[in-house]
mmCIF file of C-alpha atoms and ligand atoms in Angstrom:
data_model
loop_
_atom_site.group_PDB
_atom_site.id
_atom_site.type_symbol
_atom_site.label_atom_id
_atom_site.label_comp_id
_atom_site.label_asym_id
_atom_site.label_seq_id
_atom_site.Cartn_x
_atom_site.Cartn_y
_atom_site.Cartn_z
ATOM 1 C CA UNK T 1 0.000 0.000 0.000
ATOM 2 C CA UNK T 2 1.466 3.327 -1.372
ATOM 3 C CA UNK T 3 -0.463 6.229 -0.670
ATOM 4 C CA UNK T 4 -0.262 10.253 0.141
ATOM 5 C CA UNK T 5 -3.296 11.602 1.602
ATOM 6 C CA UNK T 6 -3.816 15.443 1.666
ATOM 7 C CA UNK T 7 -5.807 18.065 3.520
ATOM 8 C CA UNK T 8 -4.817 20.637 2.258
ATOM 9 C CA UNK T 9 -5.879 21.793 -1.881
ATOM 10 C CA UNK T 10 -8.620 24.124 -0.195
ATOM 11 C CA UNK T 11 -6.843 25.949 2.437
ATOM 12 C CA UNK T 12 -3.938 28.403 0.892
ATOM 13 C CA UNK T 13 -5.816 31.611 2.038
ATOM 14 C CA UNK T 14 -6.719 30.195 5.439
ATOM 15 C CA UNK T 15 -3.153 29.532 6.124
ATOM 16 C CA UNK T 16 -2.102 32.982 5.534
ATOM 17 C CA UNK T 17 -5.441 34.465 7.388
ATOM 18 C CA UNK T 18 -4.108 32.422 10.332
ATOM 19 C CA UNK T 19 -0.600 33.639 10.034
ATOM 20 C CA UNK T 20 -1.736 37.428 9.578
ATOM 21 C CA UNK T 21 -3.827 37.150 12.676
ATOM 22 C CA UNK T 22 -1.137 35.033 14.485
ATOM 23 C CA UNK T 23 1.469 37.902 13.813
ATOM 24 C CA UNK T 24 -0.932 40.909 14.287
ATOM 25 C CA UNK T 25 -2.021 39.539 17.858
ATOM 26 C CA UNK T 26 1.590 38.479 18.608
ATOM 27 C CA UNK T 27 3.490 41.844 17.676
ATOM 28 C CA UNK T 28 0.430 43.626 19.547
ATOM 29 C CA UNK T 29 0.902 42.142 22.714
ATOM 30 C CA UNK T 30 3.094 43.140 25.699
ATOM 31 C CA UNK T 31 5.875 41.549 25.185
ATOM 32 C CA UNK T 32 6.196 41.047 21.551
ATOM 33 C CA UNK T 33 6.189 37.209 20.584
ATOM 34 C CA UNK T 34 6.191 35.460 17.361
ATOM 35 C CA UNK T 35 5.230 31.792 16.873
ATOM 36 C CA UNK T 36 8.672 29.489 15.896
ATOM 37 C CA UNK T 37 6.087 27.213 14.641
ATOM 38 C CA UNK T 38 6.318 29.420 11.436
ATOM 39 C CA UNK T 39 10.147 29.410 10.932
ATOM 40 C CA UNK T 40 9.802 26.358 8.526
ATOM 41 C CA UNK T 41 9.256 28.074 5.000
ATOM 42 C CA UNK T 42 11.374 27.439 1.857
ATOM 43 C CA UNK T 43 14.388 29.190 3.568
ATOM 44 C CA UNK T 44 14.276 28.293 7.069
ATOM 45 C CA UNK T 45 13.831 24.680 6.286
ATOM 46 C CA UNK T 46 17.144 24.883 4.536
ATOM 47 C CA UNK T 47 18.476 27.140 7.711
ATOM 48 C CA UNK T 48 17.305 24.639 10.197
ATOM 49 C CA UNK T 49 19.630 21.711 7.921
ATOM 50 C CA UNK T 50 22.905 24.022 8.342
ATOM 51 C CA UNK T 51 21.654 24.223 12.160
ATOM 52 C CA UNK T 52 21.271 20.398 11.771
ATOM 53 C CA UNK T 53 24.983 20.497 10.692
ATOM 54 C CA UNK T 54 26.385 22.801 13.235
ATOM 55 C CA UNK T 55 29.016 21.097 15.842
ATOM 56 C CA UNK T 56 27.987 23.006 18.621
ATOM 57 C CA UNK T 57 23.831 21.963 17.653
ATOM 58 C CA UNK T 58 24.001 18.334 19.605
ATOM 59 C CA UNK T 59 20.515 17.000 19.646
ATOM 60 C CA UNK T 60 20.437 15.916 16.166
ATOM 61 C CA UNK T 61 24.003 13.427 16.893
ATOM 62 C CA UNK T 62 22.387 12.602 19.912
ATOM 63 C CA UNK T 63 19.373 11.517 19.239
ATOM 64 C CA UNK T 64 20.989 9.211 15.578
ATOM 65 C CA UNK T 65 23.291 7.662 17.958
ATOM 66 C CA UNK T 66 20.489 6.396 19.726
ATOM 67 C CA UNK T 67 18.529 5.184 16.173
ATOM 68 C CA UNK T 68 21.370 3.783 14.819
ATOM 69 C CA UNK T 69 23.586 1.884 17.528
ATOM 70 C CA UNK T 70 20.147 1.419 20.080
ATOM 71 C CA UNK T 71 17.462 0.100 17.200
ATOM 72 C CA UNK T 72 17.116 -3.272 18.318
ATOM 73 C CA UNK T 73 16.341 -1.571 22.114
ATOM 74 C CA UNK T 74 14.051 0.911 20.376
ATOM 75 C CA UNK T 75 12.101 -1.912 18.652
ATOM 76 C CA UNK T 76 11.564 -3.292 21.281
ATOM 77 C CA UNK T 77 10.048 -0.615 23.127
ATOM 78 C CA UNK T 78 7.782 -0.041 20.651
ATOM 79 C CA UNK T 79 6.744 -3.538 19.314
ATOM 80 C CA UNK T 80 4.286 -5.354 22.136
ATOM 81 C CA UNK T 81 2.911 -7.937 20.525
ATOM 82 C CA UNK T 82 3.144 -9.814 17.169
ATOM 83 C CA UNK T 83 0.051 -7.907 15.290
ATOM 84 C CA UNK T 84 0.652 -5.088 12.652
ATOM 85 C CA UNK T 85 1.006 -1.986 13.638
ATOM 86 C CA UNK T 86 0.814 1.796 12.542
ATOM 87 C CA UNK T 87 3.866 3.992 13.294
ATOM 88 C CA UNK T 88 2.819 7.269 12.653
ATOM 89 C CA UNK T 89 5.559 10.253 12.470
ATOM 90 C CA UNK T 90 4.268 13.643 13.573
ATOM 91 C CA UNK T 91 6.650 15.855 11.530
ATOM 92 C CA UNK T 92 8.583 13.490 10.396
ATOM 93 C CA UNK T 93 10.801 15.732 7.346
ATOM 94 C CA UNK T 94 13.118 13.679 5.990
ATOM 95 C CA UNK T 95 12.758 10.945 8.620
ATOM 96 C CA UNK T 96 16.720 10.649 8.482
ATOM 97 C CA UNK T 97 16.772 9.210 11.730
ATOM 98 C CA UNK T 98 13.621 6.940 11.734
ATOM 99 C CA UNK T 99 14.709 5.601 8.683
ATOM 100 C CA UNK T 100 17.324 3.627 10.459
ATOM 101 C CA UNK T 101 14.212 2.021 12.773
ATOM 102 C CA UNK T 102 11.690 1.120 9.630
ATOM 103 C CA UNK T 103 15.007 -0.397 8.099
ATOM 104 C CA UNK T 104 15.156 -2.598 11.274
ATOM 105 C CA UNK T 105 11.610 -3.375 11.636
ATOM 106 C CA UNK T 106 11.378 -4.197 7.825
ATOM 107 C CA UNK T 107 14.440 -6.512 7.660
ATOM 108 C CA UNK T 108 12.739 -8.720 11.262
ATOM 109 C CA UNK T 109 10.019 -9.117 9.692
ATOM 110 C CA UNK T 110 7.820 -6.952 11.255
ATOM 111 C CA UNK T 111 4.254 -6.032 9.965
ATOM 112 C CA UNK T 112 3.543 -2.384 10.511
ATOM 113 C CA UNK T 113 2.362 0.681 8.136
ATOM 114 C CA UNK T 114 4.935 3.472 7.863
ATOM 115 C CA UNK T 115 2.747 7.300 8.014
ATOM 116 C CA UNK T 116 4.375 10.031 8.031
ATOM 117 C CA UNK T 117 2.416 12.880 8.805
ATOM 118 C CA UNK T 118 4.106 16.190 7.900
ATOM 119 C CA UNK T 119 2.261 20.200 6.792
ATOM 120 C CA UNK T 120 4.537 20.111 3.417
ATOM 121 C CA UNK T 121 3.270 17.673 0.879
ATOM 122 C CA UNK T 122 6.394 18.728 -1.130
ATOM 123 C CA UNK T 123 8.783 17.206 1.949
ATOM 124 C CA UNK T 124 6.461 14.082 1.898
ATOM 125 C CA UNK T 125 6.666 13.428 -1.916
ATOM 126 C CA UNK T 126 10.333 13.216 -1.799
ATOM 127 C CA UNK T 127 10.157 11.178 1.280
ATOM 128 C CA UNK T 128 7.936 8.467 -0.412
ATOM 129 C CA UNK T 129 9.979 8.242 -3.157
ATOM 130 C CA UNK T 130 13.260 8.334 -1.257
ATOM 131 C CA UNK T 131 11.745 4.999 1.217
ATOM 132 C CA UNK T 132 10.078 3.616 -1.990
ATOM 133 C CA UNK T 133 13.782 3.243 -2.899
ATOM 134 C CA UNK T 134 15.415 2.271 -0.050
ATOM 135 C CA UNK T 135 13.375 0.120 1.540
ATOM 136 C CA UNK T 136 11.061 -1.626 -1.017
ATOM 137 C CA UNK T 137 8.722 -3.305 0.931
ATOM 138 C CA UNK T 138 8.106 -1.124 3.911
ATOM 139 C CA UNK T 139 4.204 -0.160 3.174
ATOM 140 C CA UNK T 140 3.741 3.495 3.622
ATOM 141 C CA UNK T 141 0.490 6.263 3.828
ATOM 142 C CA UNK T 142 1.649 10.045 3.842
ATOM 143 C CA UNK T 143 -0.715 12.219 5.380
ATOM 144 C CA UNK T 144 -0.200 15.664 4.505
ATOM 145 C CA UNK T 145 -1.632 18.282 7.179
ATOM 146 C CA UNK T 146 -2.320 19.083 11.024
ATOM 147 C CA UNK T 147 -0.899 16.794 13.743
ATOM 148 C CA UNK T 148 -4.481 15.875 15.304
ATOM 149 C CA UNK T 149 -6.517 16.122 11.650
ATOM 150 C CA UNK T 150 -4.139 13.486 10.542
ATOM 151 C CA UNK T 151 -3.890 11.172 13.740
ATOM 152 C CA UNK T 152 -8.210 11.305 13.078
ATOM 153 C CA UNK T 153 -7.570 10.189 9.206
ATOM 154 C CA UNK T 154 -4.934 7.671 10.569
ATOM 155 C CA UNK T 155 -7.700 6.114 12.880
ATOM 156 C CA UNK T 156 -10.004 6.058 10.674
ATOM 157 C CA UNK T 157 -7.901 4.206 8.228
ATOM 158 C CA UNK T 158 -7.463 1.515 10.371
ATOM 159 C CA UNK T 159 -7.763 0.301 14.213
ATOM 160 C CA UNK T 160 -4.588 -0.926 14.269
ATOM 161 C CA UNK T 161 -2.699 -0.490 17.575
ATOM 162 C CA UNK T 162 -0.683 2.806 17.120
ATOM 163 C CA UNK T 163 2.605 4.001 18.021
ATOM 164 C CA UNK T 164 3.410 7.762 17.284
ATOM 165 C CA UNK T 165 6.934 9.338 16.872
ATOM 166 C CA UNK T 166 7.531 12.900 18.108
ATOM 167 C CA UNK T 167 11.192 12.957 17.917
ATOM 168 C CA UNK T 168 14.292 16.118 17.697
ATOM 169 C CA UNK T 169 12.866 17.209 20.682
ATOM 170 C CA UNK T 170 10.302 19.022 19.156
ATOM 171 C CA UNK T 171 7.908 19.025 22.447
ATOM 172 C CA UNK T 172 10.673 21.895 23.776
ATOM 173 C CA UNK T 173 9.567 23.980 21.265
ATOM 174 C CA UNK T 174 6.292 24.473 23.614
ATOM 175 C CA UNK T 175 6.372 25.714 26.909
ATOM 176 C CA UNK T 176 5.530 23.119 29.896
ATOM 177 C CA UNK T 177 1.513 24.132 29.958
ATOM 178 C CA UNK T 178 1.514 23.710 26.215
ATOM 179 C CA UNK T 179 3.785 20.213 25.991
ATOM 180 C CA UNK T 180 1.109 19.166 29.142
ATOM 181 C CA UNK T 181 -1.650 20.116 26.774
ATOM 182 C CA UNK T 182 -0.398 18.699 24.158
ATOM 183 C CA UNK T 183 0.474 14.961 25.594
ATOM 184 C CA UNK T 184 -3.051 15.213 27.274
ATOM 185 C CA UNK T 185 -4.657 15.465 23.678
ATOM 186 C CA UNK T 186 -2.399 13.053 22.200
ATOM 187 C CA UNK T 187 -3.576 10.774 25.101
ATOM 188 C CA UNK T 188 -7.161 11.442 24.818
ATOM 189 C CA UNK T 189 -6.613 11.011 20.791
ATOM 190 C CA UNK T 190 -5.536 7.269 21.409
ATOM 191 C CA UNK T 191 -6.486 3.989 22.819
ATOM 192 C CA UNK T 192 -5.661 1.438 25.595
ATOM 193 C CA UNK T 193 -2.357 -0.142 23.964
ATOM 194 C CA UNK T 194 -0.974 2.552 22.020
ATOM 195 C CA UNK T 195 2.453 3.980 22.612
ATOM 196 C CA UNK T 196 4.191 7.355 21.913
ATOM 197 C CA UNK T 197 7.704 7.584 21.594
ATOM 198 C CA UNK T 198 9.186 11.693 22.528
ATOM 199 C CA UNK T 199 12.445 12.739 22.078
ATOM 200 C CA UNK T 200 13.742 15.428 25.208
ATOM 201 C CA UNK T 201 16.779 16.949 25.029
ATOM 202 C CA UNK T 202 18.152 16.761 28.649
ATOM 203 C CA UNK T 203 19.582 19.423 30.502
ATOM 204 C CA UNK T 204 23.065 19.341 30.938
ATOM 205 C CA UNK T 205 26.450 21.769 31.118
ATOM 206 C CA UNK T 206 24.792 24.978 30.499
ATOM 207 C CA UNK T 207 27.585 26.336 28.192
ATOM 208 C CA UNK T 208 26.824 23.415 26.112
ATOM 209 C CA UNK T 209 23.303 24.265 25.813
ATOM 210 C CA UNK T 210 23.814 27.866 25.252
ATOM 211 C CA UNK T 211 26.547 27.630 22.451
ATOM 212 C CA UNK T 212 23.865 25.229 20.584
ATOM 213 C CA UNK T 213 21.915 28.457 19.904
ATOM 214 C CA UNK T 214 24.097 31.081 20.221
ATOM 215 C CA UNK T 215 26.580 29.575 17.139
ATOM 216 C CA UNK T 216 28.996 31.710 16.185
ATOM 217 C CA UNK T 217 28.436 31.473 12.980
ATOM 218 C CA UNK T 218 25.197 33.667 13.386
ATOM 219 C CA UNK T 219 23.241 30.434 11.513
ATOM 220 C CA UNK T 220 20.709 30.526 14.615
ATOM 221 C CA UNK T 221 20.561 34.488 14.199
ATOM 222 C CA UNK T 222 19.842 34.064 10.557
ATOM 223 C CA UNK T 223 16.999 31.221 10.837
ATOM 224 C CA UNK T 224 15.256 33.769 13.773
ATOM 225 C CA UNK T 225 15.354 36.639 11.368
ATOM 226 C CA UNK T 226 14.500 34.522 8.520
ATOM 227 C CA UNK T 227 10.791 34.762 9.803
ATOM 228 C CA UNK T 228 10.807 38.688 10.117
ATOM 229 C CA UNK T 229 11.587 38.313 5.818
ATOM 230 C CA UNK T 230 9.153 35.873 5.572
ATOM 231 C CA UNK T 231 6.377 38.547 7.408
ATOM 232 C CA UNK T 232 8.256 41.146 5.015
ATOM 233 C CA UNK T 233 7.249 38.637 1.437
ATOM 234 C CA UNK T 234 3.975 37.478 2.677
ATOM 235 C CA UNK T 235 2.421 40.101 4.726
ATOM 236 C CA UNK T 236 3.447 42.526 2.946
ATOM 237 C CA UNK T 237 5.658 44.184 5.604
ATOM 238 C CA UNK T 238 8.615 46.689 5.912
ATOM 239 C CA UNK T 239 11.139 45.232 8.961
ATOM 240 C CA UNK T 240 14.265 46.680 8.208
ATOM 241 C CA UNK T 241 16.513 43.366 8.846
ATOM 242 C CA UNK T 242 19.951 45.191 9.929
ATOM 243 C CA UNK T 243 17.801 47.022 12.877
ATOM 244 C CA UNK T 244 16.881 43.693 14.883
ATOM 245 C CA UNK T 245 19.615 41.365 16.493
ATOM 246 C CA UNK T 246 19.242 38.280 17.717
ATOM 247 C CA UNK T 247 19.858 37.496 21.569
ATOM 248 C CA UNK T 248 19.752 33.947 23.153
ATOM 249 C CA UNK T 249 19.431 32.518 26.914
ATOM 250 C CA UNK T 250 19.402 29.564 28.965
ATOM 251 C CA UNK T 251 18.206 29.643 32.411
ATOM 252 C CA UNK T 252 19.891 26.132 33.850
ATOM 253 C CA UNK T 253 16.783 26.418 36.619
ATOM 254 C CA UNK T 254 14.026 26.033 34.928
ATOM 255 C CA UNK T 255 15.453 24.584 31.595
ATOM 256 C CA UNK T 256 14.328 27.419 29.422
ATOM 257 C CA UNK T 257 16.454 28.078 26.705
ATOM 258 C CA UNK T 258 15.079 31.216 24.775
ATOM 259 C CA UNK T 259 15.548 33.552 21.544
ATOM 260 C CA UNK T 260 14.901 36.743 21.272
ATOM 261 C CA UNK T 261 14.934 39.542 18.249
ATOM 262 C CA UNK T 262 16.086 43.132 19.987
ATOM 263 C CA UNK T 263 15.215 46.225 18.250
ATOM 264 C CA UNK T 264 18.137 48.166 17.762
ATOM 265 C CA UNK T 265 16.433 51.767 17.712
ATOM 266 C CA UNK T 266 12.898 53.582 18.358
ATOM 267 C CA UNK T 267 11.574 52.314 15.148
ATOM 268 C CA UNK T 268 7.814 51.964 13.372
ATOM 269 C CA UNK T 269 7.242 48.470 11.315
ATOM 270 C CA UNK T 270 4.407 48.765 8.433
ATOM 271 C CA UNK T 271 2.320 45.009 8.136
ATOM 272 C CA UNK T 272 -0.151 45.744 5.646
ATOM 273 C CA UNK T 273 -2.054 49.060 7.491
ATOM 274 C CA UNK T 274 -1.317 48.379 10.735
ATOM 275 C CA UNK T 275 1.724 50.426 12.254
ATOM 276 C CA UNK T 276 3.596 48.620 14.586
ATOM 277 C CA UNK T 277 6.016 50.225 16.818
ATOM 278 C CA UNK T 278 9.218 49.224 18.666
ATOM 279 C CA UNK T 279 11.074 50.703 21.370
ATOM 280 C CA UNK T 280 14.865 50.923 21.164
ATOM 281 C CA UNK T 281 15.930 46.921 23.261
ATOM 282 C CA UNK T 282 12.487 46.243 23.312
ATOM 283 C CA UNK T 283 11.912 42.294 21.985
ATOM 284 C CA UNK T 284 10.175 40.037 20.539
ATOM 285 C CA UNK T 285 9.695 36.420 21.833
ATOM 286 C CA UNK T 286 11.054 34.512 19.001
ATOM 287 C CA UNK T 287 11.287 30.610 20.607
ATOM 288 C CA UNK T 288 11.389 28.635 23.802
ATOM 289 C CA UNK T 289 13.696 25.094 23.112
ATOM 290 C CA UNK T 290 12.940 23.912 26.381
ATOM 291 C CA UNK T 291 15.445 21.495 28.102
ATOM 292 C CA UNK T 292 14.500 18.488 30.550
ATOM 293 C CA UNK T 293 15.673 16.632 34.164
ATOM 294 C CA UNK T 294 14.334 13.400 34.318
ATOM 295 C CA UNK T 295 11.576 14.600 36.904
ATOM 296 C CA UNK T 296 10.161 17.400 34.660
ATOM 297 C CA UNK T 297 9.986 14.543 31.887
ATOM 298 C CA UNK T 298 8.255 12.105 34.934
ATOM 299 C CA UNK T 299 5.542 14.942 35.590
ATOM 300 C CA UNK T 300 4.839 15.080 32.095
ATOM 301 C CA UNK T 301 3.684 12.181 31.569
ATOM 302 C CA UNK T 302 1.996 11.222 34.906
ATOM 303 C CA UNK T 303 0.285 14.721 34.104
ATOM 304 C CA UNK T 304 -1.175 13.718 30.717
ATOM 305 C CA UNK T 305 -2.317 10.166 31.761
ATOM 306 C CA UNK T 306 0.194 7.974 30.098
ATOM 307 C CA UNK T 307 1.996 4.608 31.559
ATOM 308 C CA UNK T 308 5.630 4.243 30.914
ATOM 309 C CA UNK T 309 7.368 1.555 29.172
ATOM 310 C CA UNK T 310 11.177 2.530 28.870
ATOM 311 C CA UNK T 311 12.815 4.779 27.666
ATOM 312 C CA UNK T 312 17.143 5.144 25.900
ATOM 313 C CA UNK T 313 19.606 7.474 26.547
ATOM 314 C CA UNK T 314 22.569 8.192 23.671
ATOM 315 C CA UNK T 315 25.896 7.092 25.209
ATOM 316 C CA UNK T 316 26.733 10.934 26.306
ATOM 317 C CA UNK T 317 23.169 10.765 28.065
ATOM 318 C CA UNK T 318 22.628 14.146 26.836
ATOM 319 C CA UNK T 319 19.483 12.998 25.249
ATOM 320 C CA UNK T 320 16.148 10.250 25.636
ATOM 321 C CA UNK T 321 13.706 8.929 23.661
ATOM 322 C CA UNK T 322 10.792 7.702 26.057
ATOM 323 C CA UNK T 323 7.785 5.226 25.070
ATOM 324 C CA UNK T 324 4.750 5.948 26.947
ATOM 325 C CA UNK T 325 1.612 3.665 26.561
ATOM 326 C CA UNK T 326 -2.024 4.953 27.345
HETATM 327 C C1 AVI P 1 13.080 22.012 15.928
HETATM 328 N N1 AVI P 1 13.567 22.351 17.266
HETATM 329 C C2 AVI P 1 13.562 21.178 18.130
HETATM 330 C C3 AVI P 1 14.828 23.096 17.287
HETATM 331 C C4 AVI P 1 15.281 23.344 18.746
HETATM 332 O O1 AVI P 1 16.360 22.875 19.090
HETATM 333 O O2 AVI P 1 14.536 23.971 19.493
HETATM 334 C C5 AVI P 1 14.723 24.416 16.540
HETATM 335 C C6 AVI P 1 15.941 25.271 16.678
HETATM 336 N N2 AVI P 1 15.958 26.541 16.999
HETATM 337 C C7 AVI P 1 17.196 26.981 17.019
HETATM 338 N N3 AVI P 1 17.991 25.972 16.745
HETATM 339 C C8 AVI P 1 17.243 24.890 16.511
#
């Protein structure tokens, strides 16, 4: 079974409407905050693969080592009993590192349906065709749109036990209320048996952390402005690039590792007709990248109703992938 599902033909103006309203609202408010959730266009997905590439950026080595030296673990983990399965990736991109896990289920033998549920049907075409390649007989359904629209097309496809991937430590890009939120809906979105695998990127030596974001290089400065161009091509808008700079925490308390844009002067930014003005170091809220203890991860999941089955650590322990089971 090869198929790509989409939700999407009908819905280019609603996008922008929501990103309009999303930016208005956000660049109204006190403080100033943008959404990271729209970083990912054209441009900043090819930002986020030089990030990918940086030294200093460790989750993504961290969390291979663990696909690609711990598989046989992960399988495990994931794999209760002998009937087929759906493994359903929320976000899943390129799926370089769960590649290295369908590879491993495929070769034992294992019956399960690959889906792959990601906003860009353009990342998803190329995915198909790159696993049709590479791994012949893995069965795959690509389902192109919202996390929770998709996982309600995925159960309605079949009512086969599930077991969802939310890996790169994507849940730190939500604060704690909204990661609680969002595990509770997963939870309430699946049934007795299912699993969900999370990737959290643990805290650890705070300069470590901190020189993740704040590269050198400026890459992470470049991906965080990225978005004020993208407001600039598709809202029309006039932000004058050289007059914001980028500025990056970590608080080793609480975990939070944050960006920030800083307006460089008293300035006035035109989005369509609405006037927006900055004061000179006042900031926007660009991203939270939130970093775990094992506790914080504990409460999570207690919090949103989910039983634990294991979880692995990479050999640094910098990072883990925990399987939860409703
Ligand atoms: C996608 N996400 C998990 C990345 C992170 O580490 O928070 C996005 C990122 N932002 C700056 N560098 C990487």
């Amino acid at each position: 079974m090869n198929l790509q599902l989409n939700a999407h033909s009908k819905v280019g103006n609603t996008q922008t409407d929501g990103f309009r309203q999303d930016v208005l609202e956000g660049l109204t408010a006190n403080p100033k905050k943008l959404s990271s959730k729209y970083f990912y266009d054209k441009t900043g997905d090819r930002i986020f693969q030089e990030i990918m590439a940086m030294p200093e950026y460790y989750l993504t080595q961290c969390e291979l080592d663990i696909f690609k030296n711990k598989t046989a673990d992960l399988a495990r983990l994931i794999t209760s009993e002998k009937e087929p399965f759906d493994l359903i990736e929320l976000g899943a991109g390129d799926a370089m590192k769960s590649t290295f896990l369908l590879r491993y289920l495929v070769e034992k033998g294992i019956k399960f349906t690959y889906m792959p549920i990601d906003i860009s049907g353009n990342i998803l075409s190329v995915l198909h065709e790159k696993l049709n390649k590479e791994l012949p007989d893995l069965d795959i359904v690509s389902l192109e749109g919202e996390y929770f629209e998709m996982l309600h097309k995925a159960a309605s496809l079949s009512d086969r036990r599930k077991v969802i991937l939310f890996l790169g430590s994507n849940i730190g890009n939500m604060d704690i209320g909204e990661a609680e939120n969002f595990c509770a809906d997963l939870n309430s979105n699946l049934v007795s048996g299912d699993r969900i695998l999370i990737g959290f990127d643990l805290k650890k030596n705070p300069h470590t952390i901190l020189n993740a974001y704040n590269d050198p290089n400026g890459i992470t400065a470049r991906f965080n402005l990225n978005l004020l161009t993208r407001i600039n091509r598709e809202l029309h808008a006039d932000f004058d690039l050289e007059q914001f700079r980028h500025y990056q925490t970590y608080d080793p308390i609480t975990g939070a590792c944050k960006s920030y844009l800083v307006s460089l002067k008293d300035q006035k930014v035109l989005i369509e007709d609405h006037s927006i003005s900055f004061k000179e170091n006042e900031l926007i809220d660009m991203e939270i990248s939130q970093k775990f203890s094992a506790e914080k991860i504990e409460e999570l999941r207690t919090k949103s109703g989910f039983e634990t089955v294991g979880e692995i650590r990479d050999s640094k322990k910098w990072f883990v992938d925990a399987v939860w089971q409703v």
